[in-house]
mmCIF file of C-alpha atoms in Angstrom:
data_model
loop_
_atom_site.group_PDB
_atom_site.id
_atom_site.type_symbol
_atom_site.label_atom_id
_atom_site.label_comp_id
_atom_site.label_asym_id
_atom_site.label_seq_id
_atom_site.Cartn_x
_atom_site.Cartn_y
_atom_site.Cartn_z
ATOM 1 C CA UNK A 1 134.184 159.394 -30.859
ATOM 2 C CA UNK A 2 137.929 158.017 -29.998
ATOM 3 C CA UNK A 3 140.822 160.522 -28.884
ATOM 4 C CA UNK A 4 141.250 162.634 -26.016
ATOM 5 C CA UNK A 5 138.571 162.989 -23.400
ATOM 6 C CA UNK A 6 137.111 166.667 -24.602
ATOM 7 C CA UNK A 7 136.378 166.826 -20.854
ATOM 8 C CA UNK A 8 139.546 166.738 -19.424
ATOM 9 C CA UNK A 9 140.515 169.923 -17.697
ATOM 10 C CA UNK A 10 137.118 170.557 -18.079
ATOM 11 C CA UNK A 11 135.473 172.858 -15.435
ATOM 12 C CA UNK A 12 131.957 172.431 -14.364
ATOM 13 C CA UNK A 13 129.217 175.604 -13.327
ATOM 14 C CA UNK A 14 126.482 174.652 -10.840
ATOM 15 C CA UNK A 15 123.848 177.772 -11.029
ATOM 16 C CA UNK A 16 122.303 177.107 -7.491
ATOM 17 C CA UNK A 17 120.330 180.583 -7.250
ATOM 18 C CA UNK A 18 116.686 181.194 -6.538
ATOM 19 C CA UNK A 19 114.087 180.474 -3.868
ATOM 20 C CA UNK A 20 112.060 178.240 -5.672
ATOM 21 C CA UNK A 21 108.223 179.792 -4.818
ATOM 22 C CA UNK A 22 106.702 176.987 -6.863
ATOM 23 C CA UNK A 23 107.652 174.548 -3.978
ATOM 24 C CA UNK A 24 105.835 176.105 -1.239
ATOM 25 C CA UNK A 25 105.355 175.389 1.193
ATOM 26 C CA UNK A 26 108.475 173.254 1.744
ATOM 27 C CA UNK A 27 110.636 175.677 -0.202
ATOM 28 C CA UNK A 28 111.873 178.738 2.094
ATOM 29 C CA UNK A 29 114.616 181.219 1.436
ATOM 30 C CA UNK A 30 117.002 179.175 2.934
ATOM 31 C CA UNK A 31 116.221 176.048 2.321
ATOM 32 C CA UNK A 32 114.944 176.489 -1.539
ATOM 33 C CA UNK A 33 114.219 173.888 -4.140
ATOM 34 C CA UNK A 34 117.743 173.129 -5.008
ATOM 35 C CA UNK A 35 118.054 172.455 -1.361
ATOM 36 C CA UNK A 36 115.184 169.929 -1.209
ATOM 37 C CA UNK A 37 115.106 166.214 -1.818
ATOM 38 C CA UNK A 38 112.168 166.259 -4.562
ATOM 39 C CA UNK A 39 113.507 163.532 -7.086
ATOM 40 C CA UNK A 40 114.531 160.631 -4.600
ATOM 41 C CA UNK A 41 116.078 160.960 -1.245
ATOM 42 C CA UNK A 42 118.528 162.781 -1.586
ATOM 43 C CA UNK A 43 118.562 167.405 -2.179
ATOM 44 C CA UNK A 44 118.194 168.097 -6.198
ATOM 45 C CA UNK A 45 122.198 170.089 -5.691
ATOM 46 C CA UNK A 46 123.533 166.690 -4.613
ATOM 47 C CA UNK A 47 121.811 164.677 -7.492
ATOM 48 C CA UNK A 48 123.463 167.700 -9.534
ATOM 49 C CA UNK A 49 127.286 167.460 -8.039
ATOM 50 C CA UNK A 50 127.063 163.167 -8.025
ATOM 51 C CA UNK A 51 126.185 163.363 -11.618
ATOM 52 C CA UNK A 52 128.924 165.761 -12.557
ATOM 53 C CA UNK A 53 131.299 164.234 -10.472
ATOM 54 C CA UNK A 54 132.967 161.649 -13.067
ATOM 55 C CA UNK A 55 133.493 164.289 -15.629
ATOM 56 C CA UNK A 56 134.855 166.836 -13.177
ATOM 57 C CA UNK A 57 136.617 166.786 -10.084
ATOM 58 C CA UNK A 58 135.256 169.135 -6.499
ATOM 59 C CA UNK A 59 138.259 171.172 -7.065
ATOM 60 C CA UNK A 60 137.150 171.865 -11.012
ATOM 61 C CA UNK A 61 133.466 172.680 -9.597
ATOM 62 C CA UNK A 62 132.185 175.972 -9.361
ATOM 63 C CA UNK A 63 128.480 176.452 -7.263
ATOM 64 C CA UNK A 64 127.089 179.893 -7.786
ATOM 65 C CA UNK A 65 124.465 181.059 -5.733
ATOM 66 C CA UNK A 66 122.660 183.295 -3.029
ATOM 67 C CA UNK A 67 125.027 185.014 -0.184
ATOM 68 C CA UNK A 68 122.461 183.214 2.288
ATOM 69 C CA UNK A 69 122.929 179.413 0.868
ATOM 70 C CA UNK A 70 126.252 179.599 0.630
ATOM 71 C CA UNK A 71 126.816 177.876 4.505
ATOM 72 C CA UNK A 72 124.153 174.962 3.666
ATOM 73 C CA UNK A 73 125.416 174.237 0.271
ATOM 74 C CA UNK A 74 129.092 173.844 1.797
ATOM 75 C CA UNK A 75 127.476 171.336 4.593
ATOM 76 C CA UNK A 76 126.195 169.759 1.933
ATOM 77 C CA UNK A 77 128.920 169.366 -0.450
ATOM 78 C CA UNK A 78 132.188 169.848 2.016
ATOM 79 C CA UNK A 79 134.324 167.879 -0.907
ATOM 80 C CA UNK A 80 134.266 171.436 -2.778
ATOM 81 C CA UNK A 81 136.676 174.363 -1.549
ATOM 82 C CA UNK A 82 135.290 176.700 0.450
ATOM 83 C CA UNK A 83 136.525 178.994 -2.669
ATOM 84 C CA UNK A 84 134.400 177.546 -5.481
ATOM 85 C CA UNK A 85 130.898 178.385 -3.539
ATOM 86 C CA UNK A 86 130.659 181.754 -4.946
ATOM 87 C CA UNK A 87 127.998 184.124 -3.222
ATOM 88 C CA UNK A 88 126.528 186.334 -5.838
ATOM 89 C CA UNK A 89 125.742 189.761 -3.993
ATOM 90 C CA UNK A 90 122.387 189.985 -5.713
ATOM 91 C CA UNK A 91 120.475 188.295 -8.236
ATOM 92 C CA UNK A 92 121.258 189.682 -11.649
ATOM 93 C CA UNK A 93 120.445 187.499 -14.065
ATOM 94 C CA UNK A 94 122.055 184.171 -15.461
ATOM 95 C CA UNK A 95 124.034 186.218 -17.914
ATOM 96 C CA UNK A 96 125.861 187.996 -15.178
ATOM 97 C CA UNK A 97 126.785 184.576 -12.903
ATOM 98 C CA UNK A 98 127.847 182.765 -15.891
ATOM 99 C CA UNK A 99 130.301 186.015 -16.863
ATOM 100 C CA UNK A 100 131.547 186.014 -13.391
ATOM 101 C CA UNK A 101 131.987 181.984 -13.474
ATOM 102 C CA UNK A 102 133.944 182.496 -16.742
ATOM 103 C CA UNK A 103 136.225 184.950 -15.207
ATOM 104 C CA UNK A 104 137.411 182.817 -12.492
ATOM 105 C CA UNK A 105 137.808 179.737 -14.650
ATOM 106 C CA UNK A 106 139.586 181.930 -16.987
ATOM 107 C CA UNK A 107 141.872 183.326 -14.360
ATOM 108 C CA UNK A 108 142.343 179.790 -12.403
ATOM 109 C CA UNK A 109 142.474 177.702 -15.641
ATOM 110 C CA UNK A 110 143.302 179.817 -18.653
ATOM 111 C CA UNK A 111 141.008 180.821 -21.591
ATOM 112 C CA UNK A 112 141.106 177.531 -23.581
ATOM 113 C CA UNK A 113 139.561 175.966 -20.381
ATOM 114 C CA UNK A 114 136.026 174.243 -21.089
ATOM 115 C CA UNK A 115 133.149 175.339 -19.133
ATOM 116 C CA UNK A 116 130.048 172.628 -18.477
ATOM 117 C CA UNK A 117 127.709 175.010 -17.275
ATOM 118 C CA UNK A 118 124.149 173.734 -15.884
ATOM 119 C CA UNK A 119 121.720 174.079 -13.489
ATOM 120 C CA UNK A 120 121.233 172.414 -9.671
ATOM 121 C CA UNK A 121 117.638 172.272 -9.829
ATOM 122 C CA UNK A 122 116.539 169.375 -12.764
ATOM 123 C CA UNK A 123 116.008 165.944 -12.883
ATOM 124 C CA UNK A 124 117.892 163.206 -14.896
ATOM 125 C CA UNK A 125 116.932 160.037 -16.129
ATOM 126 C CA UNK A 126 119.910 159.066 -17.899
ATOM 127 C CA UNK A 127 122.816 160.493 -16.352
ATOM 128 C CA UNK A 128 125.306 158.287 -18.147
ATOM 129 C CA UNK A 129 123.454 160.015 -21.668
ATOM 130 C CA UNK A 130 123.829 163.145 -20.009
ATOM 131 C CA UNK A 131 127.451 162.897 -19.661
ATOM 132 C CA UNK A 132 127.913 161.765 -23.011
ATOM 133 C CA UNK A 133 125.997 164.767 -24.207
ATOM 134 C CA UNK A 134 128.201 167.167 -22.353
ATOM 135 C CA UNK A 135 131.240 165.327 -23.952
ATOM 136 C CA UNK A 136 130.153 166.178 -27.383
ATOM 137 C CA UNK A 137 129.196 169.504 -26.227
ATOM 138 C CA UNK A 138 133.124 169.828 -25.254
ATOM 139 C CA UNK A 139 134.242 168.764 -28.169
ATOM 140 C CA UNK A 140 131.925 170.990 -30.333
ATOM 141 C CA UNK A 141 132.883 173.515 -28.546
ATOM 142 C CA UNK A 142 136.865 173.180 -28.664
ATOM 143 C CA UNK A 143 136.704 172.023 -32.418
ATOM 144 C CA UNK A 144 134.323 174.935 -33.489
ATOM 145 C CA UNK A 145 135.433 177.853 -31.170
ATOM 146 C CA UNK A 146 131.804 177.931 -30.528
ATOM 147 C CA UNK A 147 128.874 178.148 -27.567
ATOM 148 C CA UNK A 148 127.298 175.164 -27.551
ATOM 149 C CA UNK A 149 123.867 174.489 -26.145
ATOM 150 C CA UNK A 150 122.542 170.949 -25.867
ATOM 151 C CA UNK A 151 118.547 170.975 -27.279
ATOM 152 C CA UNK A 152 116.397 168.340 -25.596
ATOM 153 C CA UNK A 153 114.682 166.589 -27.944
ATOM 154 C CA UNK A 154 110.803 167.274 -26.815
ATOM 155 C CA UNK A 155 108.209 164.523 -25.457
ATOM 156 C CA UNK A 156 105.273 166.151 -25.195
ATOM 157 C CA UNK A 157 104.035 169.893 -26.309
ATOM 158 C CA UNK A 158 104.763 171.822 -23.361
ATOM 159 C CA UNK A 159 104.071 175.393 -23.071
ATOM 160 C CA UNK A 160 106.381 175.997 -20.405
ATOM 161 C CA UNK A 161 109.503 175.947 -21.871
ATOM 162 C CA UNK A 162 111.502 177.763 -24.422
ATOM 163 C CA UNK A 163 112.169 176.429 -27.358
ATOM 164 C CA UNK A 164 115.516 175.850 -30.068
ATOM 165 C CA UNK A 165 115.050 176.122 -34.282
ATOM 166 C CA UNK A 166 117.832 174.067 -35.376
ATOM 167 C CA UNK A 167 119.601 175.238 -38.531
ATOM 168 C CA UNK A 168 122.342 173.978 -40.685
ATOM 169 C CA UNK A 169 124.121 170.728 -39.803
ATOM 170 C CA UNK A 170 127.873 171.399 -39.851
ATOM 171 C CA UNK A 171 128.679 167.734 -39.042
ATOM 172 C CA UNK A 172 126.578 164.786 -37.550
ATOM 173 C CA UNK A 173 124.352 165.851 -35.019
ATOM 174 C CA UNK A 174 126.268 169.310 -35.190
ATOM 175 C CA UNK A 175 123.398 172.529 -35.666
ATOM 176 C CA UNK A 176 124.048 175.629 -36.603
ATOM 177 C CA UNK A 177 120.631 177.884 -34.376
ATOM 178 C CA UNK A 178 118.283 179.875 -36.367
ATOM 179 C CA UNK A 179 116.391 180.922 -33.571
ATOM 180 C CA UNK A 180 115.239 180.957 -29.630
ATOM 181 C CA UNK A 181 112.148 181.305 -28.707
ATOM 182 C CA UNK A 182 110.451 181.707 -25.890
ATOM 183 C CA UNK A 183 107.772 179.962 -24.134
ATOM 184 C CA UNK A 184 105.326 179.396 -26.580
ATOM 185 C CA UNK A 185 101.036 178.835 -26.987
ATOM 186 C CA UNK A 186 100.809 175.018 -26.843
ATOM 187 C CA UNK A 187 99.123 175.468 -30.156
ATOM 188 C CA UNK A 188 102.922 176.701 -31.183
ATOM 189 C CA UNK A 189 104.499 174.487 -29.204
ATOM 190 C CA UNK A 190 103.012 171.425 -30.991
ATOM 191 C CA UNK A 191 103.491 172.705 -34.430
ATOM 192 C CA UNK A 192 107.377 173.667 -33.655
ATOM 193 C CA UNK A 193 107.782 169.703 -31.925
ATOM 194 C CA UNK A 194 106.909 168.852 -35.534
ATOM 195 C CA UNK A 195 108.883 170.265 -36.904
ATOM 196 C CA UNK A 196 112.107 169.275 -34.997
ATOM 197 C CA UNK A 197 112.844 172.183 -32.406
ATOM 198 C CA UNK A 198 114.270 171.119 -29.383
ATOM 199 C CA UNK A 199 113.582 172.359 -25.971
ATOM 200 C CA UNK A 200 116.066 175.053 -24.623
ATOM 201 C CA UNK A 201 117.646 173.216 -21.527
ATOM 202 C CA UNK A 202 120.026 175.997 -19.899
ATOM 203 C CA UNK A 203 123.353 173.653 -20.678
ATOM 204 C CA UNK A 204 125.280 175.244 -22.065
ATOM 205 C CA UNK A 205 129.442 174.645 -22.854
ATOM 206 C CA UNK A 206 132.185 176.537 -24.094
ATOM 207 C CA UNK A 207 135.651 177.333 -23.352
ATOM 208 C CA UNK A 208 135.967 179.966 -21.011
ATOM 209 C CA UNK A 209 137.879 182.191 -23.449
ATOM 210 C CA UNK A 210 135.015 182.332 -25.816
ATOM 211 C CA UNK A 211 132.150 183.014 -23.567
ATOM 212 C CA UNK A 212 134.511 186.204 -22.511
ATOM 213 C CA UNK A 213 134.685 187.065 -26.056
ATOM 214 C CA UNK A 214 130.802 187.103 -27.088
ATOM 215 C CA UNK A 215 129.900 188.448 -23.864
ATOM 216 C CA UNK A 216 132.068 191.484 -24.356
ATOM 217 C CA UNK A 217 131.060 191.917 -27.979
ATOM 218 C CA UNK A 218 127.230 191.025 -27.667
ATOM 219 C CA UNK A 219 125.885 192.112 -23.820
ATOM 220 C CA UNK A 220 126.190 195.679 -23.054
ATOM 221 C CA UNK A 221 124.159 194.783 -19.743
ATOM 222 C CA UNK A 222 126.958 192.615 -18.177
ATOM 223 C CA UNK A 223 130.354 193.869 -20.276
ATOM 224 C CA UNK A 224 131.051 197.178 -19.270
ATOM 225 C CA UNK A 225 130.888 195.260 -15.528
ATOM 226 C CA UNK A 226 133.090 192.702 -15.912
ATOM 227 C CA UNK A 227 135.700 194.727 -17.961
ATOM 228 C CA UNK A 228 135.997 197.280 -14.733
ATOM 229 C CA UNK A 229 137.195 194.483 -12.384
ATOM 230 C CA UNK A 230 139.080 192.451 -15.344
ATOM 231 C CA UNK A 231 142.652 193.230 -13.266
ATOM 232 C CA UNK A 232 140.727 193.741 -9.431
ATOM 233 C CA UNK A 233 141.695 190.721 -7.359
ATOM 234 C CA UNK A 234 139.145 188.045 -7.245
ATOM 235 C CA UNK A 235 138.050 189.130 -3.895
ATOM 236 C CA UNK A 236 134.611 190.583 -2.076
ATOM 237 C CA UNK A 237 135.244 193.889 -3.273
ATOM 238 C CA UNK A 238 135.345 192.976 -6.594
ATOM 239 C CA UNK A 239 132.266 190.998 -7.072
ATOM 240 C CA UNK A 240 130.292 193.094 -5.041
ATOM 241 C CA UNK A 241 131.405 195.879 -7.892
ATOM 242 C CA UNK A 242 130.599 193.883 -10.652
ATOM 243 C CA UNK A 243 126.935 192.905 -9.346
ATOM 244 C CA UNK A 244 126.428 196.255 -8.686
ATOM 245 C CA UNK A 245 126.999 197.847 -12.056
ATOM 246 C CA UNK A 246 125.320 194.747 -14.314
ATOM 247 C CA UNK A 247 121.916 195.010 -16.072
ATOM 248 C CA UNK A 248 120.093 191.508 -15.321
ATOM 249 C CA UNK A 249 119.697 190.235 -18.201
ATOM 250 C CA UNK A 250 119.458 186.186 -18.897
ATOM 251 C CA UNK A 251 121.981 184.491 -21.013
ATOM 252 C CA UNK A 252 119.818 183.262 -23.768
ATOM 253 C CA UNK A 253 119.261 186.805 -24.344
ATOM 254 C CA UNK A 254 121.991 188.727 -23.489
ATOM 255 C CA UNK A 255 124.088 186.985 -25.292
ATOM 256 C CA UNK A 256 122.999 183.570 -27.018
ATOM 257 C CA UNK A 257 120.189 185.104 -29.142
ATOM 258 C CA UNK A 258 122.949 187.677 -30.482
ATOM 259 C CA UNK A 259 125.819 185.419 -31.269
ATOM 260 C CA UNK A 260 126.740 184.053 -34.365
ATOM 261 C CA UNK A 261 129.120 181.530 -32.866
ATOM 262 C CA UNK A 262 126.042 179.343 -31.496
ATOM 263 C CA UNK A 263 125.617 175.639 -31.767
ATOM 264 C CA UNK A 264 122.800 173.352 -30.887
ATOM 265 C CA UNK A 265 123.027 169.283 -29.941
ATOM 266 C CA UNK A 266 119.992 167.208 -29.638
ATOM 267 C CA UNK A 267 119.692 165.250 -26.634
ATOM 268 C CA UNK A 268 117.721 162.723 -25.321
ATOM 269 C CA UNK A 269 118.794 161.631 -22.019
ATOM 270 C CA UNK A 270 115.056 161.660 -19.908
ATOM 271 C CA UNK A 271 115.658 166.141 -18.636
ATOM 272 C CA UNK A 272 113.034 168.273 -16.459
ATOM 273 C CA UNK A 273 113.444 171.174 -14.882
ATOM 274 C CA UNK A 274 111.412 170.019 -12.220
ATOM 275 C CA UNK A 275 109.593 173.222 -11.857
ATOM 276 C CA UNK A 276 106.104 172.518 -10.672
ATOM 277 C CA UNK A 277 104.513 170.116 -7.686
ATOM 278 C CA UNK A 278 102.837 168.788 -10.502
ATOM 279 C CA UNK A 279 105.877 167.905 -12.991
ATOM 280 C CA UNK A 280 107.331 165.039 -9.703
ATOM 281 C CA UNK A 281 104.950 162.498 -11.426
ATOM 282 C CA UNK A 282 107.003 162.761 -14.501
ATOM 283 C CA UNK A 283 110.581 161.982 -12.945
ATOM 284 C CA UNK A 284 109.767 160.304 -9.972
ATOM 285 C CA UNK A 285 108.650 156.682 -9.089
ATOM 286 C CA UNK A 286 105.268 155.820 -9.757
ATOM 287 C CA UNK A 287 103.297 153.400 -8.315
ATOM 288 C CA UNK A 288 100.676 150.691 -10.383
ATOM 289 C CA UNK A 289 98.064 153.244 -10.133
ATOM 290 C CA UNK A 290 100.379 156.246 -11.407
ATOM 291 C CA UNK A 291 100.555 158.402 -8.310
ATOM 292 C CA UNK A 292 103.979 159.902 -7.317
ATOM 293 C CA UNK A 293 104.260 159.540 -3.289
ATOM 294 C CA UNK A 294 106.826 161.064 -1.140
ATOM 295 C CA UNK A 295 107.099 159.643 3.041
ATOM 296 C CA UNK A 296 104.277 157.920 4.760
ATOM 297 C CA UNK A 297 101.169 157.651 2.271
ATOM 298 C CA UNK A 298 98.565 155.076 1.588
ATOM 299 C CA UNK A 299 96.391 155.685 -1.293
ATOM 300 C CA UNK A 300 93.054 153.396 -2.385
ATOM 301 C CA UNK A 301 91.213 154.124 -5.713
ATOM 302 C CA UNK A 302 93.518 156.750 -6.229
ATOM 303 C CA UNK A 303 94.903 157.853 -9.052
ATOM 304 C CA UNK A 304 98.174 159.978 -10.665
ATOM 305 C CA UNK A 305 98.215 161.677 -7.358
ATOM 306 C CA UNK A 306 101.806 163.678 -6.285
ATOM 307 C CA UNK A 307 101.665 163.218 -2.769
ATOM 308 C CA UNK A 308 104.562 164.426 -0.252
ATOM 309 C CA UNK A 309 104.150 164.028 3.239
ATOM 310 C CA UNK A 310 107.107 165.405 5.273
ATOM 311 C CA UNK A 311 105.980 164.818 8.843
ATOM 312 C CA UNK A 312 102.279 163.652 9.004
ATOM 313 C CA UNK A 313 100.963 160.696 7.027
ATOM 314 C CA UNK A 314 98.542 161.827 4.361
ATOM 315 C CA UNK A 315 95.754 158.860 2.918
ATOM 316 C CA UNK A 316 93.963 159.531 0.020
ATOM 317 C CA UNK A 317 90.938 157.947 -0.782
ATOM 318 C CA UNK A 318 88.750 157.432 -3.932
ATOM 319 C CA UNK A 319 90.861 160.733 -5.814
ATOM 320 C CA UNK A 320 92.630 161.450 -8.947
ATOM 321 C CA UNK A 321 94.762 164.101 -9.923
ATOM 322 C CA UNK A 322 95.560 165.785 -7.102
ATOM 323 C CA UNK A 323 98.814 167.331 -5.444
ATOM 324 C CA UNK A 324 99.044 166.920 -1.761
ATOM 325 C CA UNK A 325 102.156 168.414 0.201
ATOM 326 C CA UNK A 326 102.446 168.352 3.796
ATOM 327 C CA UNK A 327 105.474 169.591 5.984
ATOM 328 C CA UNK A 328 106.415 172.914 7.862
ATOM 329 C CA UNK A 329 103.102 172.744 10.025
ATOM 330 C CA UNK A 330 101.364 173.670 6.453
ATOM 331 C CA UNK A 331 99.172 171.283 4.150
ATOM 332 C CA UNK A 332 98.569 171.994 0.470
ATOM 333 C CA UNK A 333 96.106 170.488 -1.750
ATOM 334 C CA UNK A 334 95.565 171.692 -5.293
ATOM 335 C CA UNK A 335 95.627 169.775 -8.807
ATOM 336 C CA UNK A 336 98.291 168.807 -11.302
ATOM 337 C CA UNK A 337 97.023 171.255 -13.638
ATOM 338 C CA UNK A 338 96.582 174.186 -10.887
ATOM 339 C CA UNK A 339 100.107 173.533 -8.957
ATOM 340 C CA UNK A 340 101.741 175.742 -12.494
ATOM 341 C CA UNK A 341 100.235 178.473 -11.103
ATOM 342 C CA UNK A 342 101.110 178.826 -7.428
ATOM 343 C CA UNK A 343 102.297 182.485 -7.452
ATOM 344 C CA UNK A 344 98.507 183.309 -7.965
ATOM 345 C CA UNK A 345 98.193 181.279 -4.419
ATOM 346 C CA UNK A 346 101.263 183.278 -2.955
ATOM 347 C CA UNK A 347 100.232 186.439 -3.508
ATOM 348 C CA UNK A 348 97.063 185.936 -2.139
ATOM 349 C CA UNK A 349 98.081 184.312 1.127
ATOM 350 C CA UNK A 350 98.602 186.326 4.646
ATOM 351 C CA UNK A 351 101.946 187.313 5.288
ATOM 352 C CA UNK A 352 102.366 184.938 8.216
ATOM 353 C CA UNK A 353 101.733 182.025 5.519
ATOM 354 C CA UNK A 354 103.947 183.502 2.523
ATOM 355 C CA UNK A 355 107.505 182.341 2.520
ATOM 356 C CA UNK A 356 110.004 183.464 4.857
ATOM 357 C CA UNK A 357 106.847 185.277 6.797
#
């Protein structure tokens, strides 16, 4: 669309929280799956920040996250201000970070500033459709006073995600929501890809003003919270208040789910979360037999393998559909289908194998 870039002033909102248990063993507590480089060379944050980066400047960029990862993420990204890595006390819920991320942007950009919120942790195969996604988003958002959510529009029937009902078109490619809903059967999940719901990505974008607004009105879990500190100095004190007193409570629920002022975008711009050993075949680089390798590996008569070898050399030989992770002086070998379901593994493992044992 021509005009002014909806973007400008724009602020983005890295959610860099979590340990990442599905990525054991090379995921730790302070070196999590945000932290790793699962995609291509280079940590999943830093695909995140280079990919926000023409839309946003460092000193626009706010990186939420765990009091521990705070020093790593600042080695990793030293073009942001110390200030804008923001150590959440505790984990309470993406309803709570997002409140807190609105209140600084608020307070260091004013209300009618545009928040790009997303997560560090997915994978992008079109980052130039992403950023014209997140454009529209911005403008949706400004023209409709509204909380925008960008829907991805579903390749396969996948279980594992949530999912988006698309309702009334208010103007080209423009949805009103009818409903969220969570992660499905794959029975459901094929029958709602039929019938045009998108999956529920975590981007969402609004101006800073308006998220404040809903959130007061719509999530008693975080609200009473944030209006206690609403004149405290943005200091230690005051977050560690704030995270203190909230409910966790995600945002879809907390306060998408309840809002009237919701709006939906389809995009198509090649998303994953990324959340399984398994899911690296889908956004990394295959090779002619379909396996998805990772350091020094040599593979014969093998086939749609995900193979990461940090350290050792793995070789595979005459096998198909496996998952084979080496690094940390630990070797894992499951299946695609299986690696879903590594807490099962977790929990059963001695404590001097679990991580952070």
């Amino acid at each position: 669309m021509s005009g002014a870039d909806p973007t400008a002033g724009a602020w983005a909102v890295v959610l860099a929280g979590g340990v990442g248990s599905r990525f054991w063993p090379l995921s730790t507590p302070t070196r999590p799956k945000q932290l790793l480089p699962l995609v291509d060379g280079e940590p999943l944050l830093a695909n995140t920040l280079a990919r926000l980066a023409p839309l946003v400047p460092a000193a626009r960029t706010l990186v939420l996250t765990n009091a521990s990862l705070v020093a790593p993420i600042r080695a990793l990204a030293p073009e942001l201000p110390a200030e804008n890595v923001i150590a959440e006390p505790a984990p309470a819920g993406t309803a709570a970070a997002l409140a807190w991320a609105a209140r600084t942007v608020a307070r260091r950009g004013g209300d009618d500033a545009v928040m790009l919120c997303v997560h560090a942790d997915w994978a992008i195969g079109d980052p130039d459709g992403f950023r014209a996604a997140l454009r529209d988003a911005a403008r949706a958002a400004a023209a409709h006073r509204s909380l925008v959510t960008v829907g991805i529009v579903p390749t396969r029937d996948d279980p594992g995600f949530g999912y988006i009902q698309p309702d009334a078109e208010i103007e080209p490619g423009v949805h009103r929501v009818a409903r969220f809903v969570e992660k499905p059967t794959r029975e459901r999940a094929a029958r709602m890809r039929a019938e045009g719901y998108l999956w529920n990505s975590g981007i969402f974008v609004w101006r800073a003003g308006d998220f404040l607004e809903e959130l007061d009105a719509r999530c008693p879990e975080v609200a009473p919270a944030l209006r206690a500190v609403s004149d405290a100095a943005d200091d230690a004190s005051a977050i560690g208040t704030f995270f203190a007193d909230v409910t966790p409570v995600a945002v879809d629920v907390g306060v998408m789910e309840r809002s009237p002022r919701v709006l939906v975008l389809p995009g198509d711009f090649g998303w994953d979360d990324v959340g399984t050993w398994g899911a690296l075949g889908r956004v990394r680089a295959l090779d002619g037999a379909e396996n998805a390798t990772s350091g020094a590996v040599h593979l014969l008569d093998a086939h749609r393998n995900v193979v990461h070898a940090d350290g050792n050399a793995v070789v595979l030989y005459g096998v198909d559909d496996l998952v084979v992770v080496v690094g940390r002086g630990l070797t894992l070998v499951t299946t695609v289908d299986r690696s879903s379901d590594l807490k099962t593994l977790l929990d059963s493992l001695p404590r001097e194998l679990k991580p952070g044992g």
